[in-house]
Coordinates of C-alpha atoms in Angstrom, one line a residue:
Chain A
X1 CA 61.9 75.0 -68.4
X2 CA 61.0 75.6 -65.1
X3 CA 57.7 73.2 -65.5
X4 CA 60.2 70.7 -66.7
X5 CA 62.7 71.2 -63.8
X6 CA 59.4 70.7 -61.5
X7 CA 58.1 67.6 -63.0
X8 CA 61.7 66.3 -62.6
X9 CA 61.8 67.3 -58.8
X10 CA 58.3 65.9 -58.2
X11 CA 59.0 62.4 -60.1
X12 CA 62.3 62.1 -58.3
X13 CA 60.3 63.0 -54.9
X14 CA 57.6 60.5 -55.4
X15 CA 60.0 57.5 -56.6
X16 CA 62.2 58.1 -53.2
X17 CA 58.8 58.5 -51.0
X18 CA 57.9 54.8 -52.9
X19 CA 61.2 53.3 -52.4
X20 CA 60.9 53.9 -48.8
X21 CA 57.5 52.5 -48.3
X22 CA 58.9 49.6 -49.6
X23 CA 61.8 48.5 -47.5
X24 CA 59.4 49.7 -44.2
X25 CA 56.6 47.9 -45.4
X26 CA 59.6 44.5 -46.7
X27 CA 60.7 45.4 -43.1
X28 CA 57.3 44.3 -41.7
X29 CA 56.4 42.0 -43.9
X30 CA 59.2 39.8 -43.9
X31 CA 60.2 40.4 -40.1
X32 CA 59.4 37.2 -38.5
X33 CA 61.5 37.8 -35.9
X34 CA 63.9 35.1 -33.9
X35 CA 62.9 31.4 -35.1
X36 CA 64.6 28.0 -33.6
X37 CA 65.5 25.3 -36.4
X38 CA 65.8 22.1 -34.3
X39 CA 68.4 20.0 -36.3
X40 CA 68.3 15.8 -35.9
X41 CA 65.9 16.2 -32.9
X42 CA 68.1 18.1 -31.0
X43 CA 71.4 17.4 -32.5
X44 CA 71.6 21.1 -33.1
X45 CA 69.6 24.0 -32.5
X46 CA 70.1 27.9 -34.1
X47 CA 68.0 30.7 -32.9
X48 CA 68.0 33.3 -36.5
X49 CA 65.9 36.2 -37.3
X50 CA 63.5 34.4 -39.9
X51 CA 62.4 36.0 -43.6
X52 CA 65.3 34.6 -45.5
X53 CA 65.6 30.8 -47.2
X54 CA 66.4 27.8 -45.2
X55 CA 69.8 27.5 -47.2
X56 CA 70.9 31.0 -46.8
X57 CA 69.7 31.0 -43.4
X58 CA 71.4 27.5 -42.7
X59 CA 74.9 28.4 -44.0
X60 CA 75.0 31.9 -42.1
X61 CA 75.0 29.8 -39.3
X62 CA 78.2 27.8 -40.6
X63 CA 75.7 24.6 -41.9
X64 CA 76.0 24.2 -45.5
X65 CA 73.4 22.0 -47.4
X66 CA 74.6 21.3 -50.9
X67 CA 74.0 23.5 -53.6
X68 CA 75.4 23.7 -57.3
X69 CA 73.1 26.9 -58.3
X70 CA 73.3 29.1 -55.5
X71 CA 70.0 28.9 -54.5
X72 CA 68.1 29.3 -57.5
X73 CA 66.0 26.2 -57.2
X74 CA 67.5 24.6 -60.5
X75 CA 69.9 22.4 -59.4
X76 CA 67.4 20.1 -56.9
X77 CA 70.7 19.5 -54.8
X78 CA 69.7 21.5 -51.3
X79 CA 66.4 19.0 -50.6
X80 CA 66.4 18.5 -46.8
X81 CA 63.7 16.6 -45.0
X82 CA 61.4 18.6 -43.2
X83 CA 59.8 17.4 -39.9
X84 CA 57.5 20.5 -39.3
X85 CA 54.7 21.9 -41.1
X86 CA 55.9 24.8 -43.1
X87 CA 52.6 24.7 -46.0
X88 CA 52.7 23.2 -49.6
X89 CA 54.8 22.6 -52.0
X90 CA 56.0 25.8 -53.5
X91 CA 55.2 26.1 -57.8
X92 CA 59.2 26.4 -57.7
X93 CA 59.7 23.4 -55.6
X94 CA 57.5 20.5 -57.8
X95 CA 59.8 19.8 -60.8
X96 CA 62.5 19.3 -58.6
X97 CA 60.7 16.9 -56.3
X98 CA 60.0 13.1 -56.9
X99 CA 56.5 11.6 -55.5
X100 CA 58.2 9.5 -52.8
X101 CA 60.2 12.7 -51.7
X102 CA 56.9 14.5 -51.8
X103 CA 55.6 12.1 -49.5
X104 CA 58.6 12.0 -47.3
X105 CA 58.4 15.9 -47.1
X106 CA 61.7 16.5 -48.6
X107 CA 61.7 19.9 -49.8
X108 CA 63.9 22.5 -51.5
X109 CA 65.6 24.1 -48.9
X110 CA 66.6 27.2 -51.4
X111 CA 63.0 28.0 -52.0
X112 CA 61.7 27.5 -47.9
X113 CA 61.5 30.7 -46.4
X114 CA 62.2 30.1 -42.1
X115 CA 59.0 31.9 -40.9
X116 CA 58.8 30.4 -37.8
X117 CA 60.2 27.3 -35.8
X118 CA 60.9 24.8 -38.2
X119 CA 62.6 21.3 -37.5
X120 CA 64.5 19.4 -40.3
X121 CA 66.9 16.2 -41.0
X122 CA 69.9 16.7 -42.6
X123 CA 72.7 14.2 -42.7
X124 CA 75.4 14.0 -39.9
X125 CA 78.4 15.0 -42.3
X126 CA 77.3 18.3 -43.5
X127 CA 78.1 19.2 -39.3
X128 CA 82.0 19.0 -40.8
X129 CA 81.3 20.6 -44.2
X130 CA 83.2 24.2 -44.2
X131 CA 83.6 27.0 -46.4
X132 CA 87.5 27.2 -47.5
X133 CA 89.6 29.9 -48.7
X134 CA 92.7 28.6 -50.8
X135 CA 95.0 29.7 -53.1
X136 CA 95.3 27.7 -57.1
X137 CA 98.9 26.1 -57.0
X138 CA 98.9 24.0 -60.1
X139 CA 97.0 23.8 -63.2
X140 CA 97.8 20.9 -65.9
X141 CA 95.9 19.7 -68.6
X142 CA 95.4 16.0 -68.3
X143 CA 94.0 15.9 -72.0
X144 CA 92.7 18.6 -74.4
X145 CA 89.6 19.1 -72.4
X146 CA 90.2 18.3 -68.8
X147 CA 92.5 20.4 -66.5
X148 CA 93.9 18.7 -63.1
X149 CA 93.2 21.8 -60.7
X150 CA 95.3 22.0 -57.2
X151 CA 94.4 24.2 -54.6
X152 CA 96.3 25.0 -51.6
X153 CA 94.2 25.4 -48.8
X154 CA 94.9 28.5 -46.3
X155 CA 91.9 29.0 -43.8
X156 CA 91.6 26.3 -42.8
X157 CA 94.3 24.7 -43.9
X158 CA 93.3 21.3 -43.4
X159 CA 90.7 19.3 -44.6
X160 CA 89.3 15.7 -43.5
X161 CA 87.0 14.1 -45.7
X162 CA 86.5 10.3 -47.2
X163 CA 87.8 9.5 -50.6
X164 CA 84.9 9.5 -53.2
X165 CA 83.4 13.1 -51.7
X166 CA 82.9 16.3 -53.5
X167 CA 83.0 19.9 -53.1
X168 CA 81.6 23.4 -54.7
X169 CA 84.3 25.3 -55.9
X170 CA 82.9 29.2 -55.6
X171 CA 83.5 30.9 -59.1
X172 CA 83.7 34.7 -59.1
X173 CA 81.8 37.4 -61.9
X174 CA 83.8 37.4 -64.8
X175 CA 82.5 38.8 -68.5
X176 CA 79.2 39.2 -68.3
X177 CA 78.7 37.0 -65.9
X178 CA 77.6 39.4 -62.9
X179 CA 77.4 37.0 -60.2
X180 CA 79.2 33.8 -58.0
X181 CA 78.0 30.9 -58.8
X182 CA 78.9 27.3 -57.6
X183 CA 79.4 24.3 -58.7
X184 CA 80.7 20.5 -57.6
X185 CA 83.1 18.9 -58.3
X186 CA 84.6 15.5 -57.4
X187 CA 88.1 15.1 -55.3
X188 CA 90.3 13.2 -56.9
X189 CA 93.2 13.7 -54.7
X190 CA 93.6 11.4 -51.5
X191 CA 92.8 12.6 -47.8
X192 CA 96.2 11.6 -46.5
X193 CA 96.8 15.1 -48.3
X194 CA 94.9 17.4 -46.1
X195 CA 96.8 20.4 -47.1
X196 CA 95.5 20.8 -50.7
X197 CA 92.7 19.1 -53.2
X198 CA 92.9 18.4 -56.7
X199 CA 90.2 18.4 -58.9
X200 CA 90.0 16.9 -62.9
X201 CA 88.0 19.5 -64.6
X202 CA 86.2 19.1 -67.7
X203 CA 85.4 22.1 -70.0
X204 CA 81.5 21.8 -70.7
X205 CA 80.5 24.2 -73.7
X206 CA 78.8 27.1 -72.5
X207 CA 79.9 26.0 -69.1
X208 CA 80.0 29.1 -66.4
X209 CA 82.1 27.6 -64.2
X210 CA 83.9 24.9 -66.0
X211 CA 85.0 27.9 -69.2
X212 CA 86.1 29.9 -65.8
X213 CA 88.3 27.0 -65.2
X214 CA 89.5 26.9 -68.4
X215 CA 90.2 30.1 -69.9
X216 CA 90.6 32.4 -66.8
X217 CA 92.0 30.5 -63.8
X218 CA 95.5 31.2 -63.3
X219 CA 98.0 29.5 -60.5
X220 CA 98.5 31.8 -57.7
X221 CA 94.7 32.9 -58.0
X222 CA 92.4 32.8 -55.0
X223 CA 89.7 30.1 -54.6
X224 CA 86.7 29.7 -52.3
X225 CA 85.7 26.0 -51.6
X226 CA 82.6 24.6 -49.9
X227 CA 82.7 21.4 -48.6
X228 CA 82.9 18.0 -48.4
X229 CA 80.1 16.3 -49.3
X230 CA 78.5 13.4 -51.0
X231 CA 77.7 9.8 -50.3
X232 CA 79.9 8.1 -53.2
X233 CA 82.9 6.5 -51.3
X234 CA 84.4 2.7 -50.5
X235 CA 82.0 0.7 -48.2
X236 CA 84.0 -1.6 -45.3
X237 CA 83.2 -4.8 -46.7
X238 CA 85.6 -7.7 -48.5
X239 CA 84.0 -8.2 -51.4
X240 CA 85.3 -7.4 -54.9
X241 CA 84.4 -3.9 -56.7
X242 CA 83.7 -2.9 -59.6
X243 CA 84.5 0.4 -60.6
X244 CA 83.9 1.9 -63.9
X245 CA 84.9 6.1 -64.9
X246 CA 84.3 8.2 -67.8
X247 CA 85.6 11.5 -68.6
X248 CA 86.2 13.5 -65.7
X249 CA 84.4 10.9 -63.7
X250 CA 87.6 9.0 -62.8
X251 CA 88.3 12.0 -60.2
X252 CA 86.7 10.5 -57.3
X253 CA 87.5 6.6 -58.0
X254 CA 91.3 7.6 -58.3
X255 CA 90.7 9.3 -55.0
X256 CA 89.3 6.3 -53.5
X257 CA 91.9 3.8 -55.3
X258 CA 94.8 5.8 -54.2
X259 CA 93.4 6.4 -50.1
X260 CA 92.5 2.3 -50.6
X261 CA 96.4 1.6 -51.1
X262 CA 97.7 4.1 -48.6
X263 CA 95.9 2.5 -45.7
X264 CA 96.7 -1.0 -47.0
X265 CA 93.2 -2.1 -48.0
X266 CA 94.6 -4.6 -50.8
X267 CA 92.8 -7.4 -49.6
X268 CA 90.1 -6.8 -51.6
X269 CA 90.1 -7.6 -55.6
X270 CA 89.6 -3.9 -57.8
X271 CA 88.9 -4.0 -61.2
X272 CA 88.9 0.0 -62.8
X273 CA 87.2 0.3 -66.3
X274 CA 87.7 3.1 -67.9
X275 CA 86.1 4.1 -71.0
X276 CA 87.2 7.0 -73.5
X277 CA 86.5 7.7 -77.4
X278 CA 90.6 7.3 -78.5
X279 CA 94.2 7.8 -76.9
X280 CA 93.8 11.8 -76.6
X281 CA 91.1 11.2 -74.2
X282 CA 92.7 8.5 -71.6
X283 CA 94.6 10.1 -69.1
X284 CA 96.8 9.1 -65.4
X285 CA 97.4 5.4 -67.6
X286 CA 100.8 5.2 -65.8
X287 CA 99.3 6.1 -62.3
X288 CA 96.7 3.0 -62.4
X289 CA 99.2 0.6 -64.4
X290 CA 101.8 1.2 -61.8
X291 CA 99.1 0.6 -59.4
X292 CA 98.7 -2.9 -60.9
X293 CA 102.4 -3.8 -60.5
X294 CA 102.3 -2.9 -56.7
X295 CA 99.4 -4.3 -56.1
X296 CA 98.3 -7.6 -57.4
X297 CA 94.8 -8.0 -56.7
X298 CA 93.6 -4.3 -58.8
X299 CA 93.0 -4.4 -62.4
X300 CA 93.2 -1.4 -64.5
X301 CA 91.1 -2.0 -67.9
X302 CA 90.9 1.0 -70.2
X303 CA 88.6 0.9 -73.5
X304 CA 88.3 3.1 -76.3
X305 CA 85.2 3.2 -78.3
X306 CA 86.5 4.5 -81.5
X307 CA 90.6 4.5 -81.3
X308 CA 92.5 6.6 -84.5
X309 CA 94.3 4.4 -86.6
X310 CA 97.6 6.7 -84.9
X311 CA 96.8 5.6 -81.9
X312 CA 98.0 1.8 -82.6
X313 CA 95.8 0.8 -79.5
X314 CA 96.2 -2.7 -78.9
X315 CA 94.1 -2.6 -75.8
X316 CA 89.7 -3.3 -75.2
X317 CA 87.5 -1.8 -78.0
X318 CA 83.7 -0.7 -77.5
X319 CA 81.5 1.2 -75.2
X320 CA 82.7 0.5 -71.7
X321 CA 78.9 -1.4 -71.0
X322 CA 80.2 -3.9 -73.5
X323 CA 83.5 -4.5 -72.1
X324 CA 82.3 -4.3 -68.4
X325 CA 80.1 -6.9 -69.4
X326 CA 82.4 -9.2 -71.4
X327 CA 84.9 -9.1 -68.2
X328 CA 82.1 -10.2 -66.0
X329 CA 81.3 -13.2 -68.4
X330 CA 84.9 -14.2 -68.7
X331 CA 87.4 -13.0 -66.6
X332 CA 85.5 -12.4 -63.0
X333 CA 85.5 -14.5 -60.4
X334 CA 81.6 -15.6 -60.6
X335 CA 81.3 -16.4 -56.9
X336 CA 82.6 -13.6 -55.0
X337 CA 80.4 -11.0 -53.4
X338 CA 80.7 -7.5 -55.9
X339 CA 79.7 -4.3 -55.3
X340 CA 79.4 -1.1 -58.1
X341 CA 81.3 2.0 -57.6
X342 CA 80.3 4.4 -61.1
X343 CA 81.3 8.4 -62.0
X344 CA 80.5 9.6 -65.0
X345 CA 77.6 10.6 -67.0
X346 CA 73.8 10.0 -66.6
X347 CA 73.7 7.6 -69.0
X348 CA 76.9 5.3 -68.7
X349 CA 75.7 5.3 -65.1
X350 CA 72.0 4.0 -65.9
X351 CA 73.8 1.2 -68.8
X352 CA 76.1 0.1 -66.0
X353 CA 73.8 -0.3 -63.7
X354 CA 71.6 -2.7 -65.7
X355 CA 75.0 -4.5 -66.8
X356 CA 75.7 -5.1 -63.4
X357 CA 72.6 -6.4 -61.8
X358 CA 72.4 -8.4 -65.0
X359 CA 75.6 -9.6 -63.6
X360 CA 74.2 -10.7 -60.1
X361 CA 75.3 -7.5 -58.4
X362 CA 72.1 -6.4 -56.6
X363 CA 70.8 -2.1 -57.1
X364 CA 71.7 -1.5 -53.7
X365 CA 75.2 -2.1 -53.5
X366 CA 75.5 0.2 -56.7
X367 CA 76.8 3.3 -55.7
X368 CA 77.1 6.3 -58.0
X369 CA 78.0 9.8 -58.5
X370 CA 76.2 11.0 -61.9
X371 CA 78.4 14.2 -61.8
X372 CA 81.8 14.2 -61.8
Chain B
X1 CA 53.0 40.0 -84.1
X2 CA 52.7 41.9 -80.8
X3 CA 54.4 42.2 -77.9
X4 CA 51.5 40.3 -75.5
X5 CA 52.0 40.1 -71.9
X6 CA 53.4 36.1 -72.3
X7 CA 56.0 37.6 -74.3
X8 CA 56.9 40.5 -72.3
X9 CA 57.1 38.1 -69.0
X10 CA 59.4 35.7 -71.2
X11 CA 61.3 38.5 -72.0
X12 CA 62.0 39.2 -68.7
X13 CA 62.6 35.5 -68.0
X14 CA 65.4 35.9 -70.6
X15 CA 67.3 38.5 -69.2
X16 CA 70.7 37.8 -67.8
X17 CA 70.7 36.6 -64.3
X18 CA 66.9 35.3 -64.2
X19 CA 67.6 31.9 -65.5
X20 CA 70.8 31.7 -66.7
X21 CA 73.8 34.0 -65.4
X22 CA 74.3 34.8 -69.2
X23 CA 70.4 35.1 -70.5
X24 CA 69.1 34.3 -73.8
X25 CA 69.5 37.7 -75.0
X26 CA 73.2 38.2 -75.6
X27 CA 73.8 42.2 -77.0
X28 CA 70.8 42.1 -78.8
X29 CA 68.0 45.0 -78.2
X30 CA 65.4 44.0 -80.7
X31 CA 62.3 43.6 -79.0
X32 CA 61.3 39.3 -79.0
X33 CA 58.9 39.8 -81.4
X34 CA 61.1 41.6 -84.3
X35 CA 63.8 38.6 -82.7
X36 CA 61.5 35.7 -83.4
X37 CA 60.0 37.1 -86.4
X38 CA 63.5 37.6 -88.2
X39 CA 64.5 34.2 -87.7
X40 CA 61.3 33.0 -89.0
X41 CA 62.1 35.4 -91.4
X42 CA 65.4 33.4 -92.4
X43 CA 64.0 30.1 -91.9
X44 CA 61.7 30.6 -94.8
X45 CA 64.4 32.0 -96.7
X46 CA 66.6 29.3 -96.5
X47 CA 64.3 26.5 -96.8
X48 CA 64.5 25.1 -93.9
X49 CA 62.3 22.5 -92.8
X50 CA 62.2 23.0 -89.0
X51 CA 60.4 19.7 -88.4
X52 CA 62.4 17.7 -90.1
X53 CA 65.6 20.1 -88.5
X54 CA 64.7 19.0 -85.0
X55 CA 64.0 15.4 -85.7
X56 CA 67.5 15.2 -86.7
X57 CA 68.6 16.9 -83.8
X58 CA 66.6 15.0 -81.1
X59 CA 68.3 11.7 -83.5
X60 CA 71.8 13.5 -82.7
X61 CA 70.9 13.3 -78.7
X62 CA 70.2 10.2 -78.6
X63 CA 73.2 9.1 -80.4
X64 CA 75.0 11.3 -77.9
X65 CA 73.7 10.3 -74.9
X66 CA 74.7 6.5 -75.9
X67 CA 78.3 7.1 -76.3
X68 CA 78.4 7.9 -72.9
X69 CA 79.4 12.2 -73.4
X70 CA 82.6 10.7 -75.5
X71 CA 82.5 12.5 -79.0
X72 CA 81.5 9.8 -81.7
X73 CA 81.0 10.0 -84.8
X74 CA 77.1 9.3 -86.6
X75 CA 76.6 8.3 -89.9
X76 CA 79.9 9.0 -91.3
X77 CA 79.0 12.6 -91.3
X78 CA 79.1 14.0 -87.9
X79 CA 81.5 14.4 -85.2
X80 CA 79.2 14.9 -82.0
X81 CA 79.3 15.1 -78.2
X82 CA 77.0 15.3 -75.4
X83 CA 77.6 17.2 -71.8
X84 CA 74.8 16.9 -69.4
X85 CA 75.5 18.9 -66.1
X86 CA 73.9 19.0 -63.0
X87 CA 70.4 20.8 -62.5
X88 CA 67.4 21.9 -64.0
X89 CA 66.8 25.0 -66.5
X90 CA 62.8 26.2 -66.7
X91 CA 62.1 27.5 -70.4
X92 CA 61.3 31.1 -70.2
X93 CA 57.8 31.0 -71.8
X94 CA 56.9 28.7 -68.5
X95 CA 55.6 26.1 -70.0
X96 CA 58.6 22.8 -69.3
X97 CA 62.0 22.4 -67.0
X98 CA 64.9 21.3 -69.0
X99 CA 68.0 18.8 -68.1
X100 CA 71.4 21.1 -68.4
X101 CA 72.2 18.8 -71.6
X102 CA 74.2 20.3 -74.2
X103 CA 75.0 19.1 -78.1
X104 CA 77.9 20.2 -79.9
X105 CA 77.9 18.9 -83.0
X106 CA 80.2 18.7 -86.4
X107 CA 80.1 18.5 -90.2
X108 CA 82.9 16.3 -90.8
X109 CA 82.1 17.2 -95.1
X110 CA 83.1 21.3 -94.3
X111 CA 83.9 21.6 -90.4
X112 CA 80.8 23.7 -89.3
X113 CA 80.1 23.1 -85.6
X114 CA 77.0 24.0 -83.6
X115 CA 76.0 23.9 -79.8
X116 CA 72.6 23.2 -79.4
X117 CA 71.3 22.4 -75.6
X118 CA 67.9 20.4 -74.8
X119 CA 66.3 24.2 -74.0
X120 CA 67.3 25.5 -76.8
X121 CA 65.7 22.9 -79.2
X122 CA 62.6 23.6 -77.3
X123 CA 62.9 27.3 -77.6
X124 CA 63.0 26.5 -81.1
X125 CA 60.9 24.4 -81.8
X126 CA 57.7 25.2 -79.4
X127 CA 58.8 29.1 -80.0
X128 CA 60.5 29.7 -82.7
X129 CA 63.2 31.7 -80.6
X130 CA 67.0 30.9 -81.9
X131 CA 68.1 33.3 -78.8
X132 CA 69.4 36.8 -78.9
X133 CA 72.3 37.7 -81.3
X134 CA 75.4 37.6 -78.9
X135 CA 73.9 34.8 -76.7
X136 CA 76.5 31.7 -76.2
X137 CA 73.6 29.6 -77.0
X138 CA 71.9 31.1 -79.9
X139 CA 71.9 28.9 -82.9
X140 CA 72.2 30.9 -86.3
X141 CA 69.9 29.4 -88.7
X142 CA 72.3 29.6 -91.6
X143 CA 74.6 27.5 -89.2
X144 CA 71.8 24.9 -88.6
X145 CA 71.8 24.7 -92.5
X146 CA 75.4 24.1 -92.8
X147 CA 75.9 22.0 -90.1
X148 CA 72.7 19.7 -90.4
X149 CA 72.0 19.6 -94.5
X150 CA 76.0 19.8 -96.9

């Protein structure tokens, strides 16, 4: 008994002594002490204590560099260009990283460690992305598998940001999941409401945050949002857009539609095309076709691919590729300057896209969002 | 089969948190060997001819992905739909990166669904791992059968 009791007290002793030589020798190890990060050339600069990831470090300093998997070098979101020499590519960094990017030294800022002065190039909106605390005042379900989400926002209560943008709605442990996690998700409400953003949710199978959404979010619940970013919004030019939405992907064009009528930008011809698989699945029809009586120059087109006999649909059939390009064919104006606006999946994106420059609409004034 | 040191690392790889928030493990506590060799196990029992299994499957993607993640139906016999999310999954074993696609798929003859992602069809088919019982994305042979053969 007493050898036993001995052992115990002498394993016990040894696995304290070891855990302490670790975190002095982590101490060490990882204390690089106080690093710059030059932002922009200059733009901005942060003195940190270095050892922890550009993007943790980054956003502890109130910059937030996108991220949808908080941090764990899956998502490829966080790349920022780096303009110092901080060694290779890391093993966890090369799936993620396209040659030209490679080239350009675009790197994973998740997987970066700040070891000394570094100096990177990040866009000039992520200076007004913020971390928001809010409080869920409405949840509806837009069709069986998409819930319109609207948080209130409390600190800060106000948000600027341009219709088309995203944000990363912070999901809390729940069941076994032990851990926040983030992901993005388009705005489809206008910024002439700053007080609160709405968001059309779709319920992914085996989704963490999108089942959160679904089956455990309540009204009244509180919500942490980081945010805005993104590229995808209206470009100040006349001509004529196309826009085309599937799914949730409509979130960021009814955003963009809506902030377009507010300010009066009707000058400009709109055509919408929005494709679902039967009625069950369209959603906000009466928003858009109202839209079309007030304003004469946007043109709503929904499609269904394979309408129920129930559903008495009398309006376009087929994929949305086919009746995007049947529209362009027949009822476009062929000799206007268009540009692409697309949200929605992978590959409607990458079928529109080659419908449209088939269509005389050059690749660069395509602009996407793959993920609504 | 043994447990060798790839499958001990995979093992790891699989718990929750490591890759995915939920792991590939779900409640089970098998070891991955007794794991993997019990679905082989049922495979052979059930006839199933995994080639031919996962060439339907990857048919089933395809089909998905060209419907534009609306549900469609193929061949008069299944009701499928494909998600794709944002980001990258690496496959346990180490050896590929995965999109975040996802497959669910329906019998329209007797109702049986099944949710199959990209990684999983890989674990499968490269590994022979179906996931642990419990997992959200294991895939029960006898479901496969269902779903994929009546």
């Amino acid at each position: 008994m007493n050898t036993i009791l001995a052992a115990s007290f002498l394993i016990g002793g040894l696995s304290a002594v070891l855990a302490a030589l670790i975190v002095v020798v982590d101490g060490i190890v990882n204390n690089y002490g106080e690093v710059k990060i030059d932002i922009n050339n200059g733009k901005k600069e942060l003195k940190v204590n270095g050892g922890a990831s550009l993007l943790t470090t980054l956003s502890e300093q109130g910059v937030f560099i996108p991220s949808a998997c908080g941090g764990r070098g899956s998502c490829g979101a966080c790349k920022v260009k780096v303009l110092s020499d901080i060694g290779p590519i890391l093993p966890t960094e090369a799936p993620l990283l396209e040659e030209d990017e490679i080239k350009q030294n675009i790197r994973l800022s998740c997987q970066v460690k700040v070891k000394s002065d570094i100096a990177i190039e990040i866009p000039e909106e992520l200076f007004s992305a913020k971390i928001f605390k809010g409080v869920v005042e409405k949840i509806n379900d837009l069709t069986y598998d998409i819930k319109e989400v609207k948080i209130k926002l409390i600190e800060p209560n106000e948000i600027e940001f341009k219709a088309g943008q995203y944000m990363q709605l912070v999901i809390p442990p729940y069941e076994k999941i032990n851990e926040y996690t983030q992901r993005a998700y388009s705005i489809a409400s206008s910024p002439s409401q700053k007080d609160s953003v709405e968001f059309f949710i779709r319920l992914v199978p085996g989704g963490i945050a999108t089942t959160y959404v679904h089956k455990y979010l309540k009204e009244n619940d509180q919500m942490e949002l980081v945010g805005p970013f993104g590229e995808f919004y209206m470009r100040n030019t006349d001509a004529d857009m196309i826009c085309v939405a599937g799914g949730s992907g409509l979130a960021p064009i009814k955003s963009i539609v809506a902030d377009m009528f507010e300010r009066k930008i009707t000058n400009r011809n709109v055509w919408l095309f929005f494709g679902a698989r039967s009625l069950k699945d369209l959603y906000y029809v009466d928003f858009f076709q109202d839209m079309e009586k007030k304003w004469d120059r946007f043109h709503f087109v929904p499609a269904l691919s394979e309408p129920e006999p129930q559903d008495n649909w009398k309006g376009e059939t087929g994929l949305i590729t086919d009746v995007l390009g049947k529209y362009f064919k027949e009822k476009m104006d062929q000799n206007t300057p268009k540009e692409g606006y697309l949200c929605g999946s992978p590959g409607m994106i990458n079928a529109c896209i080659k419908v449209m420059t088939e269509n005389g609409i050059s690749e660069d004034k395509i602009y996407y969002d793959k993920f609504a | 089969m043994k447990m060798t040191e790839d499958l001990k690392k995979a093992y790891e790889n699989m718990k929750t948190g490591v890759i995915t928030a939920g792991g590939f493990l779900g409640n089970d506590e098998r070891l991955l060997v007794d794991i993997i060799e019990s679905d082989e196990e049922k495979i052979r029992s059930l006839n199933i001819n995994l080639q031919d299994y996962i060439k339907k499957i990857r048919y089933l993607f395809e089909k998905g992905k060209e419907a534009f993640e609306e549900p469609v139906t193929i061949d008069n016999k299944w009701l499928i739909k494909v998600d794709e999310a944002r980001g990258h999954l690496p496959c346990p074993f180490e050896d590929g990166i995965f999109r975040k696609v996802n497959l669910r798929i329906k019998n329209l003859n007797n109702n049986e669904e099944l949710l199959i992602t990209e990684l999983s069809l890989h674990l499968i088919e490269k590994h022979h791992f179906f996931q642990g019982k419990g997992s959200p994305f294991r895939v029960e042979p006898e479901k496969l059968k269902k779903v994929l053969e009546e």
